[in-house]
mmCIF file of C-alpha atoms in Angstrom:
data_model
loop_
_atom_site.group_PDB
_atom_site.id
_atom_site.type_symbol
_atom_site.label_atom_id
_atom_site.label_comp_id
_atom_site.label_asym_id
_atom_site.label_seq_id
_atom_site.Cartn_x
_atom_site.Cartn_y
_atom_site.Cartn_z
ATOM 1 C CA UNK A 150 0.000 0.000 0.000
ATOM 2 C CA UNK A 151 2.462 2.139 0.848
ATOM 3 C CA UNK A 152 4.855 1.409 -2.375
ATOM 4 C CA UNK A 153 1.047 2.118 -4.429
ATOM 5 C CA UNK A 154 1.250 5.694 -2.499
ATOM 6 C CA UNK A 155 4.721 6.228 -3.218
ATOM 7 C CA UNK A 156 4.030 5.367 -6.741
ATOM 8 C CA UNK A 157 0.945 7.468 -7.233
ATOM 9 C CA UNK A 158 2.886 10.753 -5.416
ATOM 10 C CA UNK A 159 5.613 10.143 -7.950
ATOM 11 C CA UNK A 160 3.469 10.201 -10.940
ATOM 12 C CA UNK A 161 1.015 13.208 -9.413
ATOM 13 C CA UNK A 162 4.524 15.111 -9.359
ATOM 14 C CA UNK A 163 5.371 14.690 -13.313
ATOM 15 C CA UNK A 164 2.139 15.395 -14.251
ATOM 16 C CA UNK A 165 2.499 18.345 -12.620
ATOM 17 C CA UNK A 166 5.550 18.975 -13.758
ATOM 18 C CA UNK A 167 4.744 18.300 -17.248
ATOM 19 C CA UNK A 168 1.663 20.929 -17.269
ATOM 20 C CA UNK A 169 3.709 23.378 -15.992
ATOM 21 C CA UNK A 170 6.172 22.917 -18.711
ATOM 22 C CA UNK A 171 3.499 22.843 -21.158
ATOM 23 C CA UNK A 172 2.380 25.745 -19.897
ATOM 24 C CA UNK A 173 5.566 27.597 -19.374
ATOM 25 C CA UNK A 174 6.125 27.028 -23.441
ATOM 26 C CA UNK A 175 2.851 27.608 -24.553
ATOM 27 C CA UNK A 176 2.814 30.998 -22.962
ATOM 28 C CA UNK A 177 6.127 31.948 -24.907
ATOM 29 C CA UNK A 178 5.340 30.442 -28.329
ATOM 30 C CA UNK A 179 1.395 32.107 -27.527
ATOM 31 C CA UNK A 180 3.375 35.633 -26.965
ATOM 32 C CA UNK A 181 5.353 34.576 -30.145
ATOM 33 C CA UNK A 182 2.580 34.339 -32.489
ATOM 34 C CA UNK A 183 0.871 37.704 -30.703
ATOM 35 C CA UNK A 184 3.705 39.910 -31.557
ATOM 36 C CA UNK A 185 4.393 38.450 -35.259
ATOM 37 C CA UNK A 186 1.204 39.132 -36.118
ATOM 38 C CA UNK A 187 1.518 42.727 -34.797
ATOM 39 C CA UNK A 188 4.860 43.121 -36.576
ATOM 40 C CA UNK A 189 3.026 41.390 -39.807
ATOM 41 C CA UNK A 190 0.137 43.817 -39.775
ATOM 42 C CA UNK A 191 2.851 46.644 -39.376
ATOM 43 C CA UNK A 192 4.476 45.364 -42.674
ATOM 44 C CA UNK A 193 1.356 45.376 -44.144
ATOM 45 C CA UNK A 194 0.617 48.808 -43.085
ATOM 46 C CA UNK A 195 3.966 50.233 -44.150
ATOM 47 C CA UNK A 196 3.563 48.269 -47.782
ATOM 48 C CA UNK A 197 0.057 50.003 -48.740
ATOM 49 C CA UNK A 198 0.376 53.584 -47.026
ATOM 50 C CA UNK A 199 4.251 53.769 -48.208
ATOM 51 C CA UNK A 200 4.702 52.285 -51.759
ATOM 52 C CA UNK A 201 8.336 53.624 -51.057
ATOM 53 C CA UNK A 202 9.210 51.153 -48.815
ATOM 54 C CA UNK A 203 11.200 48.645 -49.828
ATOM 55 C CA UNK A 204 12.524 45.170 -48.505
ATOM 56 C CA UNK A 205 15.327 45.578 -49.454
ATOM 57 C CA UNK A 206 18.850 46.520 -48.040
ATOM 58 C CA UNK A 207 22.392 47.109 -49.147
ATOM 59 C CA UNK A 208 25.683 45.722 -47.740
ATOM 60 C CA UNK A 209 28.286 48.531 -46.914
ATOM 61 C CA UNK A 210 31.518 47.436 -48.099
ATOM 62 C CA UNK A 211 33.581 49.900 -46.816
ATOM 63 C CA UNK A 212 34.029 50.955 -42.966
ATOM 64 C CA UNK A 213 33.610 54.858 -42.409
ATOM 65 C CA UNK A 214 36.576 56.567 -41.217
ATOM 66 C CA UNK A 215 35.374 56.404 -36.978
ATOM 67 C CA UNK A 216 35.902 52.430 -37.512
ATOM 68 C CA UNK A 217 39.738 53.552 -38.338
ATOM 69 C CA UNK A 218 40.356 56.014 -35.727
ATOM 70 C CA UNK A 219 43.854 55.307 -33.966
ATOM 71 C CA UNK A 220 43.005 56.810 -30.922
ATOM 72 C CA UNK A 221 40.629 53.991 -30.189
ATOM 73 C CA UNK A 222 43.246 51.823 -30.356
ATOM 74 C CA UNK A 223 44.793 48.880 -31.898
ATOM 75 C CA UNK A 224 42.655 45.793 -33.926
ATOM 76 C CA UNK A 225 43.908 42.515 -32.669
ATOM 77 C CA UNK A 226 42.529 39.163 -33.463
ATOM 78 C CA UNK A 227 42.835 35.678 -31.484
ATOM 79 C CA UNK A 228 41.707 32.146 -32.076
ATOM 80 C CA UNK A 229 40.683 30.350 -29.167
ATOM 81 C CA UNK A 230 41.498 26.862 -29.759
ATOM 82 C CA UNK A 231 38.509 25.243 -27.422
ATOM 83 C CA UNK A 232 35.883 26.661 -29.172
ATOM 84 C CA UNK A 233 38.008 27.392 -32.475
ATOM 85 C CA UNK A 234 36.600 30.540 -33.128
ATOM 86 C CA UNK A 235 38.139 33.443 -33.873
ATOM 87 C CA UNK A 236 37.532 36.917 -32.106
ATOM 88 C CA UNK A 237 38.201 40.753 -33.185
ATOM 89 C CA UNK A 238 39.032 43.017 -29.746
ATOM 90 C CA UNK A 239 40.200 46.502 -29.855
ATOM 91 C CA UNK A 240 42.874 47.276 -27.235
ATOM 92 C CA UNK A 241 44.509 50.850 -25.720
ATOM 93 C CA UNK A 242 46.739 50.940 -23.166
ATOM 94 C CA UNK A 243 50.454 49.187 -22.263
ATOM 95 C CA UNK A 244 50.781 46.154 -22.058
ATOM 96 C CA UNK A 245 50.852 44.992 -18.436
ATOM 97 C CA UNK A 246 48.841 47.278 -16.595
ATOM 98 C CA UNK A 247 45.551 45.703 -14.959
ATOM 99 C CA UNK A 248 42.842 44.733 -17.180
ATOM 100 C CA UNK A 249 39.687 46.584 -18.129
ATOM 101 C CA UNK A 250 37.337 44.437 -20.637
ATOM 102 C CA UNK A 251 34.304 45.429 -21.971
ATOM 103 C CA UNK A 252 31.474 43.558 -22.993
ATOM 104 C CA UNK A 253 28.612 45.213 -25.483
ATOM 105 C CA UNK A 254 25.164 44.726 -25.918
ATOM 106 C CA UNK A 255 22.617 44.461 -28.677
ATOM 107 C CA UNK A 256 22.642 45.426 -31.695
ATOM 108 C CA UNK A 257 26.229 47.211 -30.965
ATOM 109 C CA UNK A 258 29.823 46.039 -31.192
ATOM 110 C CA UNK A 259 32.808 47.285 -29.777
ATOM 111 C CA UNK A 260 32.587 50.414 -31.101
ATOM 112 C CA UNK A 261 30.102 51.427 -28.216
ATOM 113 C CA UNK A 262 32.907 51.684 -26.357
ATOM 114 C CA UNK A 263 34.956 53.905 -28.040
ATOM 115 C CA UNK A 264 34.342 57.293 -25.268
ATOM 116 C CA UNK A 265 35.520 54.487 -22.216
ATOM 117 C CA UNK A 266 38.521 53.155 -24.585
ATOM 118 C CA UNK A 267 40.092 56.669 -24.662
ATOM 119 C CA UNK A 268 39.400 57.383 -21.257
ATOM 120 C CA UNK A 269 40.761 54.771 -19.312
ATOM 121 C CA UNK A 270 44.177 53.919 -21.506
ATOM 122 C CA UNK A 271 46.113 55.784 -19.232
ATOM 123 C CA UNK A 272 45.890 53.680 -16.749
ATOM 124 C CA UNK A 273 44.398 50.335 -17.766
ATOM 125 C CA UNK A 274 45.339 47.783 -20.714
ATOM 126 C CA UNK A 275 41.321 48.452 -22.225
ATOM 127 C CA UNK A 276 39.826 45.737 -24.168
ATOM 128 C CA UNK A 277 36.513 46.114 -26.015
ATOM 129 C CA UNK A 278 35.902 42.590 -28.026
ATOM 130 C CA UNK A 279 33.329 41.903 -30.525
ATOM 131 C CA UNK A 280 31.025 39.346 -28.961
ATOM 132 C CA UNK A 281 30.395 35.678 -31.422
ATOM 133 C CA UNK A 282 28.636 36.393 -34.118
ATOM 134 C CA UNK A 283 29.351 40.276 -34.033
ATOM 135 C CA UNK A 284 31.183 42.609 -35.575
ATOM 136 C CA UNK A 285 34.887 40.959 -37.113
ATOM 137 C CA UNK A 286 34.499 38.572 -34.602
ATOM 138 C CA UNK A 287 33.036 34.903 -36.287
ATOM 139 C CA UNK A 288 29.495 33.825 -36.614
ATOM 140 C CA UNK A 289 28.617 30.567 -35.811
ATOM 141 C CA UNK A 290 25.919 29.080 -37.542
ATOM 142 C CA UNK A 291 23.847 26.728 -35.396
ATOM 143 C CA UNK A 292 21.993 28.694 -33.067
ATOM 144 C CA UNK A 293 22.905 26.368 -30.134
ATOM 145 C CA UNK A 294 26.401 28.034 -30.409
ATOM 146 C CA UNK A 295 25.024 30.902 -28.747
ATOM 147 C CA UNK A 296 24.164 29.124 -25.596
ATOM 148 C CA UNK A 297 24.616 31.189 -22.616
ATOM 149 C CA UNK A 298 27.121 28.746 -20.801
ATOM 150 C CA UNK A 299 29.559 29.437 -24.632
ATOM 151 C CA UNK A 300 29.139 33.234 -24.280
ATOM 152 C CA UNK A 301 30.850 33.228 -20.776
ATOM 153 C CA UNK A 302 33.142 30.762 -21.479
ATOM 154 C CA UNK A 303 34.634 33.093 -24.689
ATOM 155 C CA UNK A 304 34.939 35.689 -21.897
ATOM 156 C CA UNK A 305 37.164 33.594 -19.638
ATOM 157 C CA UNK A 306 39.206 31.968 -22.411
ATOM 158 C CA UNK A 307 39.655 35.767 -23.921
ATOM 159 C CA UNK A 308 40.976 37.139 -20.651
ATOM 160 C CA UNK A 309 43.435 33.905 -20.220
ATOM 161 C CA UNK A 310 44.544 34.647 -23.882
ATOM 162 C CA UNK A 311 44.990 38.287 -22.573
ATOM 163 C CA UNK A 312 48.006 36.848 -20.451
ATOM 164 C CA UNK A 313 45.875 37.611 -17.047
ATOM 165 C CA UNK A 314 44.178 35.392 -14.519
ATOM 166 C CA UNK A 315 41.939 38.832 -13.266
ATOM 167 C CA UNK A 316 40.012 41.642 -14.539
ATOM 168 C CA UNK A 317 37.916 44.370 -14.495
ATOM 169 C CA UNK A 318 34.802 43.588 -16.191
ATOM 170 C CA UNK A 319 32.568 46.262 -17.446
ATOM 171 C CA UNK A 320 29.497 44.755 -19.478
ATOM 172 C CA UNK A 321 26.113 46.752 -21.265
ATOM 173 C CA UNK A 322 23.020 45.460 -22.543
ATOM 174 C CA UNK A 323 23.554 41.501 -23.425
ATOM 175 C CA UNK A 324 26.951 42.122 -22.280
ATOM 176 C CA UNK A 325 25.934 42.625 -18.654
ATOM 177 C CA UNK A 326 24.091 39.452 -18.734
ATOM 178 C CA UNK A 327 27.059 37.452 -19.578
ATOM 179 C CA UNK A 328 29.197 39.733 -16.773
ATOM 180 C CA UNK A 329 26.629 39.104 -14.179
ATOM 181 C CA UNK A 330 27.155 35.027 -15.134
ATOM 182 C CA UNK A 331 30.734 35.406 -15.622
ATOM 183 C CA UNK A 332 31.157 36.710 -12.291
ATOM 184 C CA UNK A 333 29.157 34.342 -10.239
ATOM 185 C CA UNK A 334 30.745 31.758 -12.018
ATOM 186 C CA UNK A 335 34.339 32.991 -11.994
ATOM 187 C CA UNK A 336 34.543 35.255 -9.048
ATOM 188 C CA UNK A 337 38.154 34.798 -8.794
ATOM 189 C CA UNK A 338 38.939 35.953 -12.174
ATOM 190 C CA UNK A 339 36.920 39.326 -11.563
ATOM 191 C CA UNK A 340 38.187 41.829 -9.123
ATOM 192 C CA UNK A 341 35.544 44.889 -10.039
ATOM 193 C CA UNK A 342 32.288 44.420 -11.829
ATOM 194 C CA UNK A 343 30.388 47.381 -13.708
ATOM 195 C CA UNK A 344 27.030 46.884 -14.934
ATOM 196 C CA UNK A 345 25.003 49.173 -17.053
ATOM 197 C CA UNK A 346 21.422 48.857 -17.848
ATOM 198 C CA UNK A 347 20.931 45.597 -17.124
ATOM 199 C CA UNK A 348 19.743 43.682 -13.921
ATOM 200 C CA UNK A 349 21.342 40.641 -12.345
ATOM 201 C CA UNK A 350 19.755 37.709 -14.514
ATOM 202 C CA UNK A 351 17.269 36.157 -11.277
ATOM 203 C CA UNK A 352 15.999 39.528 -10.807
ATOM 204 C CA UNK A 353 15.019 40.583 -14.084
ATOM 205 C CA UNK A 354 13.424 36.579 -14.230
ATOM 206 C CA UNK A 355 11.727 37.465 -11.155
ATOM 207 C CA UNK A 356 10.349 40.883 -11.909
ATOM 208 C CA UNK A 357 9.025 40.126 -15.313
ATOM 209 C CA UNK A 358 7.030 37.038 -14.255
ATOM 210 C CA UNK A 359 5.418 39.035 -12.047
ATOM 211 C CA UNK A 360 5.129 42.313 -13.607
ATOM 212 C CA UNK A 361 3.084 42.763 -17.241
ATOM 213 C CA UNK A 362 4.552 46.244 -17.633
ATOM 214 C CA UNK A 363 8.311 44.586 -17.815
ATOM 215 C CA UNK A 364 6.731 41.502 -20.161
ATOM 216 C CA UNK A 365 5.409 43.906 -22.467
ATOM 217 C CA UNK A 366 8.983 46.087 -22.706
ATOM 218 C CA UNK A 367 10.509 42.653 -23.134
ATOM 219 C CA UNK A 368 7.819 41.852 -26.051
ATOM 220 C CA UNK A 369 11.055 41.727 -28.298
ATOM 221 C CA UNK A 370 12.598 38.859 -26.485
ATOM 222 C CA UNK A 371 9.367 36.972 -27.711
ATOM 223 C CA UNK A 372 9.428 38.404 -31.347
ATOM 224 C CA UNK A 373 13.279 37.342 -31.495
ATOM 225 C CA UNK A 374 12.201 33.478 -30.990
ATOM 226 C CA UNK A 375 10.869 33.681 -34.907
ATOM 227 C CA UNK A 376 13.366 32.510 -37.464
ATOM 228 C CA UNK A 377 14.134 34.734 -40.422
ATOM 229 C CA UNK A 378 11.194 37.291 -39.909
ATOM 230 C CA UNK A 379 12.763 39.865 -37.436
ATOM 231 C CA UNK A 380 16.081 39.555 -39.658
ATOM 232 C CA UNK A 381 13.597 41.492 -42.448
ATOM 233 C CA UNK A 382 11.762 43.703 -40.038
ATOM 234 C CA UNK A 383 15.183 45.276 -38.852
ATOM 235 C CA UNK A 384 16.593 45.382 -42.189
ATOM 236 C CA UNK A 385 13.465 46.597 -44.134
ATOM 237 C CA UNK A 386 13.982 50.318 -45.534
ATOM 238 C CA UNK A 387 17.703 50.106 -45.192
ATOM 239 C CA UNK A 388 17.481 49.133 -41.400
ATOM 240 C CA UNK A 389 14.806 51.673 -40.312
ATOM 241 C CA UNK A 390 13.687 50.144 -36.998
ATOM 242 C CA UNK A 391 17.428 49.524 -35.996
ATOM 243 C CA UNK A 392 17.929 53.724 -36.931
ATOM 244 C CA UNK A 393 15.330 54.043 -34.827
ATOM 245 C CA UNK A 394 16.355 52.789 -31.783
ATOM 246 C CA UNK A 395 19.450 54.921 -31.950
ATOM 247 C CA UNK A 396 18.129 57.809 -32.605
ATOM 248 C CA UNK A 397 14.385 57.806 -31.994
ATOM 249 C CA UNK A 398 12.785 60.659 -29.048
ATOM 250 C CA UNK A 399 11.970 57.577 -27.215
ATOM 251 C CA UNK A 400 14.412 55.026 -27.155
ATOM 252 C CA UNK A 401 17.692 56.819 -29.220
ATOM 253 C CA UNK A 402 21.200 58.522 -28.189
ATOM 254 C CA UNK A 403 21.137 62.163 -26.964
ATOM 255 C CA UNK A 404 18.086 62.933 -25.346
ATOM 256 C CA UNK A 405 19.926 65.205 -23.072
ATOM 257 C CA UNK A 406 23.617 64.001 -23.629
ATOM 258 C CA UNK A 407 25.502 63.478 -27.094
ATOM 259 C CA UNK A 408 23.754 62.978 -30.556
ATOM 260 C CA UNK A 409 25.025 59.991 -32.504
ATOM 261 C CA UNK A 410 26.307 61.159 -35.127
ATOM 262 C CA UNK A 411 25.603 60.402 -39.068
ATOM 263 C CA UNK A 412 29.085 58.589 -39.315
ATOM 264 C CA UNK A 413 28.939 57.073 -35.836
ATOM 265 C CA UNK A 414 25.350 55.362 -37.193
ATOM 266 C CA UNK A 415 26.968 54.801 -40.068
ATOM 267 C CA UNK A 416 29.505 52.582 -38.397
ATOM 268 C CA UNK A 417 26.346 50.151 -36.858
ATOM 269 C CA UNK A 418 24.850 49.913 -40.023
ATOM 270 C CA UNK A 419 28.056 48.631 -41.428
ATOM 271 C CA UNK A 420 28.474 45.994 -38.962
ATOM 272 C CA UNK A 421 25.074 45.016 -39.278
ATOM 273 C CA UNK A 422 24.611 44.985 -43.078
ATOM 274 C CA UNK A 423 27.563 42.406 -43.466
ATOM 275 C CA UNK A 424 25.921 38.953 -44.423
ATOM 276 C CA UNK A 425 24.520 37.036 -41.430
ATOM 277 C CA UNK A 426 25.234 39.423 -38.890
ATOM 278 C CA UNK A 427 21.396 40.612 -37.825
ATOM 279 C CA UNK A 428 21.212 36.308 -37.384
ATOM 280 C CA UNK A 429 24.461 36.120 -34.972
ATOM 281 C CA UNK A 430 23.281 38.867 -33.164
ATOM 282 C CA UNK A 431 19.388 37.959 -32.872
ATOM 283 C CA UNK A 432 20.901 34.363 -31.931
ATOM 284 C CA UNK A 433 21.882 35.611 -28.438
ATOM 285 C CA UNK A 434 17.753 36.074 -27.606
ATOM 286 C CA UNK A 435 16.970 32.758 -29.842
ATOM 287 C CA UNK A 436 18.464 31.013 -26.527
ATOM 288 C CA UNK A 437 17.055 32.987 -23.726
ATOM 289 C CA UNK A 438 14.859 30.401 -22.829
ATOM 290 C CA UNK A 439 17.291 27.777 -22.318
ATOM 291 C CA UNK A 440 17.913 27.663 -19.224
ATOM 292 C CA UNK A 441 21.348 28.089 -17.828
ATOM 293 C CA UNK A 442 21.362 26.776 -14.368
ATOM 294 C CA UNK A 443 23.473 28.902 -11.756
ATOM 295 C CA UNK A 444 25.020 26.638 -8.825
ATOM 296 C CA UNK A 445 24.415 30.013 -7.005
ATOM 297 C CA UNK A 446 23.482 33.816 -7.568
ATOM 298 C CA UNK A 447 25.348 36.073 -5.466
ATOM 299 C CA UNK A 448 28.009 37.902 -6.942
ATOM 300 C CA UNK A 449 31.252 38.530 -4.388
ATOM 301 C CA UNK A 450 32.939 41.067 -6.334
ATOM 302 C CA UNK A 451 32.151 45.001 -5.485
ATOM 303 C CA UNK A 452 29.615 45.903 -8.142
ATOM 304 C CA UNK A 453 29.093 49.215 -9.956
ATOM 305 C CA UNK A 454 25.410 49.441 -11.167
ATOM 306 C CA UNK A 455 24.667 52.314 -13.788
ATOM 307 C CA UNK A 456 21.327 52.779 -14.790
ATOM 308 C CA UNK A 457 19.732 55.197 -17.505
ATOM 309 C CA UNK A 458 16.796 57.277 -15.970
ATOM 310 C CA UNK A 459 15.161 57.248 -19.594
ATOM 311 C CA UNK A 460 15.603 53.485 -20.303
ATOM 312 C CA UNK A 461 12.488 52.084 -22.323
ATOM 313 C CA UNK A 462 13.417 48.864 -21.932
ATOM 314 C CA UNK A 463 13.699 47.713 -18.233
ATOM 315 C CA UNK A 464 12.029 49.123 -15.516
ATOM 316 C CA UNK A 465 13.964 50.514 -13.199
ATOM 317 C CA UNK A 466 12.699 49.272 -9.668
ATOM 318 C CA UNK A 467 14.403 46.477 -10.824
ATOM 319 C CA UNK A 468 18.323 47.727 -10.767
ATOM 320 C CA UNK A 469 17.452 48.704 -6.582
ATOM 321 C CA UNK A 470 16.559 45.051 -5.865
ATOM 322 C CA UNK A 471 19.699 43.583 -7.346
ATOM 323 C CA UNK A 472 21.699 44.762 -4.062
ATOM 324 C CA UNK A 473 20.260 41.456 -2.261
ATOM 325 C CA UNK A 474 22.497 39.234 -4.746
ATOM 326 C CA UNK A 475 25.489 40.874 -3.629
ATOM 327 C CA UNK A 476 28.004 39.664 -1.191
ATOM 328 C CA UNK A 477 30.022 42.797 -1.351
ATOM 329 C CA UNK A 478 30.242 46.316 -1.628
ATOM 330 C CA UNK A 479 27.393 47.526 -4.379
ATOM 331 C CA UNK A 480 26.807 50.978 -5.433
ATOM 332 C CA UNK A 481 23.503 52.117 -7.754
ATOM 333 C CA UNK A 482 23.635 55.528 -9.737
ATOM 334 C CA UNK A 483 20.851 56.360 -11.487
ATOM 335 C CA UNK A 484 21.994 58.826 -14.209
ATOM 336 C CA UNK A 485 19.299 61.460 -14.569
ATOM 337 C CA UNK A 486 18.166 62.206 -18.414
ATOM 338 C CA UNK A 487 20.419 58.956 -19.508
ATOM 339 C CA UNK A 488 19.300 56.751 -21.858
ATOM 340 C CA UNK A 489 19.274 52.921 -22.620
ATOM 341 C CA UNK A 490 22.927 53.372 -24.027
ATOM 342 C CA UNK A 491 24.133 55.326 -21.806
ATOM 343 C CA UNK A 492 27.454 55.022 -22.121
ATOM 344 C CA UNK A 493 27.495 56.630 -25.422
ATOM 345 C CA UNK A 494 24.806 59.528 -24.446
ATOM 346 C CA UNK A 495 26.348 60.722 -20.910
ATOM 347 C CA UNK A 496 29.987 59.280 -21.352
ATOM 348 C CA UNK A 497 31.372 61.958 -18.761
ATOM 349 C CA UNK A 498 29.413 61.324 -15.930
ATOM 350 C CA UNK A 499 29.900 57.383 -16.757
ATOM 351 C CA UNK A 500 33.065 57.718 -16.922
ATOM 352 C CA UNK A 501 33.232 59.899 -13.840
ATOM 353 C CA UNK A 502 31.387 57.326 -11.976
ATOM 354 C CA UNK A 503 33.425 54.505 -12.880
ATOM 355 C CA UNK A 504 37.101 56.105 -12.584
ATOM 356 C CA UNK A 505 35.407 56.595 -8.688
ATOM 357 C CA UNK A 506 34.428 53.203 -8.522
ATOM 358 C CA UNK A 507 37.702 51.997 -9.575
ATOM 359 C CA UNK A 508 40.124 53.708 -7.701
ATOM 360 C CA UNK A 509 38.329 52.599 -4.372
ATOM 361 C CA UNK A 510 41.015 50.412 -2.541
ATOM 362 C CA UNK A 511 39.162 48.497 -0.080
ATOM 363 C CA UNK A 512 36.105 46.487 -0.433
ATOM 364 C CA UNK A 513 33.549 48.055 1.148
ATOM 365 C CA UNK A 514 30.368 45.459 2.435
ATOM 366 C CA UNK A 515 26.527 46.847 1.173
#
């Protein structure tokens, strides 16, 4: 009777557990279908009020002259023999000094960077790579390449390359997911972590399951899931929607800080028009799902939380609630009129905030 009991609890508990799943997948292929049908009846719309638009886009074959600038720094390339990929990084700074690597978000590349590269040369060896399947770094095919657990592992086998066992890690966007990870992972191999936008990865999990406002900002996570379809609604009209999130009143560069300019868009488009990079890059959300289970959360490095007051992305109670996965000291700025990609609209005050960060000498506790 008892062995029956046992039996039955057993078999209650994967039922359960198999509705749940069901229903944890059905809700994100559901959202899915929701959003490409918006996005559809957008095309639509475009196609019969605009006869000007036009589906198609044009590969820009040569870099503009930003892409070239010295001062930035030198192009370097290294093949990592695990993985066999090869990886484009822009580096500043002797040779030597301690490390400062930074890690860029979607749809960006290193060149997001470029206001922190000329700042901290003097007294860091700076690093901005190109992420897989960005930039002049390579592009895997298979979208399993993208898995969370090979992001952070290019990270750590970049640094070792680097000829140093520590760093200071400074990750935006998609690249402060993969710093968060790297760090709870690798805590010994990170001595100061700087976030920007971006929450640590159970807390934005936590907040959007509970919180429709965050689901709906996060609507593109579901739209990414499709294959091929949000490679032609970014690219339509010569990469309209990805203009727009640089430079629209909403979401764009400068609202009360520095305008992109027409040659620093110039130098996204490029990256982004070269064949199969919109895929490598849309790749990263194609795997978001997956889980990616962490043995534990708290991060023991001090972390440096910057957070865009203007970000239409992510809500911002969330980057305040981060400070419980934190075993160390932990310092939030909020930077007032700062957008999404803030690092490129304020770069002064980021870069005043992190040169204070840095040059703190003991490890204060939250």
């Amino acid at each position: 009777m008892a062995r029956m009991f046992q039996s039955l609890l057993v078999f209650t508990g994967r039922v359960a557990h198999g509705v749940r799943v069901a229903g944890f997948w059905s809700l994100i292929y559901g959202y899915c279908l929701l959003c490409s049908l918006v996005a559809l009846f957008k095309l639509w719309w475009s196609l019969v009020l605009r006869p000007t638009t036009t589906l198609q886009w044009h590969v820009r074959d040569c870099p503009p002259a930003c892409l070239c600038d010295t001062s930035l720094g030198t192009h370097c390339y290294v093949r990592i023999k695990e993985s066999g990929l090869r990886f484009h990084y822009v580096a500043a700074g002797e040779r030597g000094k301690p490390l400062l690597l930074f890690l860029h978000g979607f749809p960006e590349f290193w060149f997001s960077w470029r206001y922190q590269l000329r700042e901290f040369k003097t007294e860091y060896r700076v690093v901005a790579i190109d992420m897989r399947g960005y930039g002049e770094s390579d592009l895997p095919l298979s979208t399993d390449s993208y898995r969370l657990e090979f992001l952070v592992t290019d990270v750590r086998d970049i640094v070792e390359y680097l000829g140093y066992n520590r760093c200071c890690l400074v990750g935006h966007d998609w690249g402060g997911t993969i710093a968060w990870i790297f760090a709870i992972h690798y805590p010994e191999m990170v001595s100061k972590l700087v976030v920007l936008n971006c929450p640590h990865p159970s807390v934005f999990t936590d907040y959007a399951l509970r919180h429709p406002s965050q689901l709906l900002k996060s609507s593109h996570f579901f739209f990414f899931q499709l294959r091929h379809f949000p490679e032609l609604m970014l690219s339509i009209n010569d990469f309209k929607a990805v203009k727009s999130l640089f430079t629209s009143r909403s979401s764009g560069i400068g609202r009360k800080g520095r305008w992109l300019t027409a040659e620093d868009l110039e130098a996204y488009l490029y990256a982004l028009s070269q064949p199969g990079a919109l895929t490598g890059a849309l790749n990263y959300y194609r795997n978001v799902f997956s889980f990616f289970p962490l043995s534990q959360k708290h991060v023991r490095s001090p972390v440096l939380l910057l957070w865009g007051e203007h970000d239409t992305f992510l809500e911002q109670e969330m980057a305040e609630t981060c400070r419980i996965y934190i075993r160390n000291h932990f310092r939030l700025n909020i930077i007032t009129g700062a957008s999404h990609w803030l690092q490129q609209d304020q770069p002064e005050i980021v870069n005043t905030l992190m040169w204070t960060f840095l040059k703190e000498k003991k490890d204060k506790r939250s």
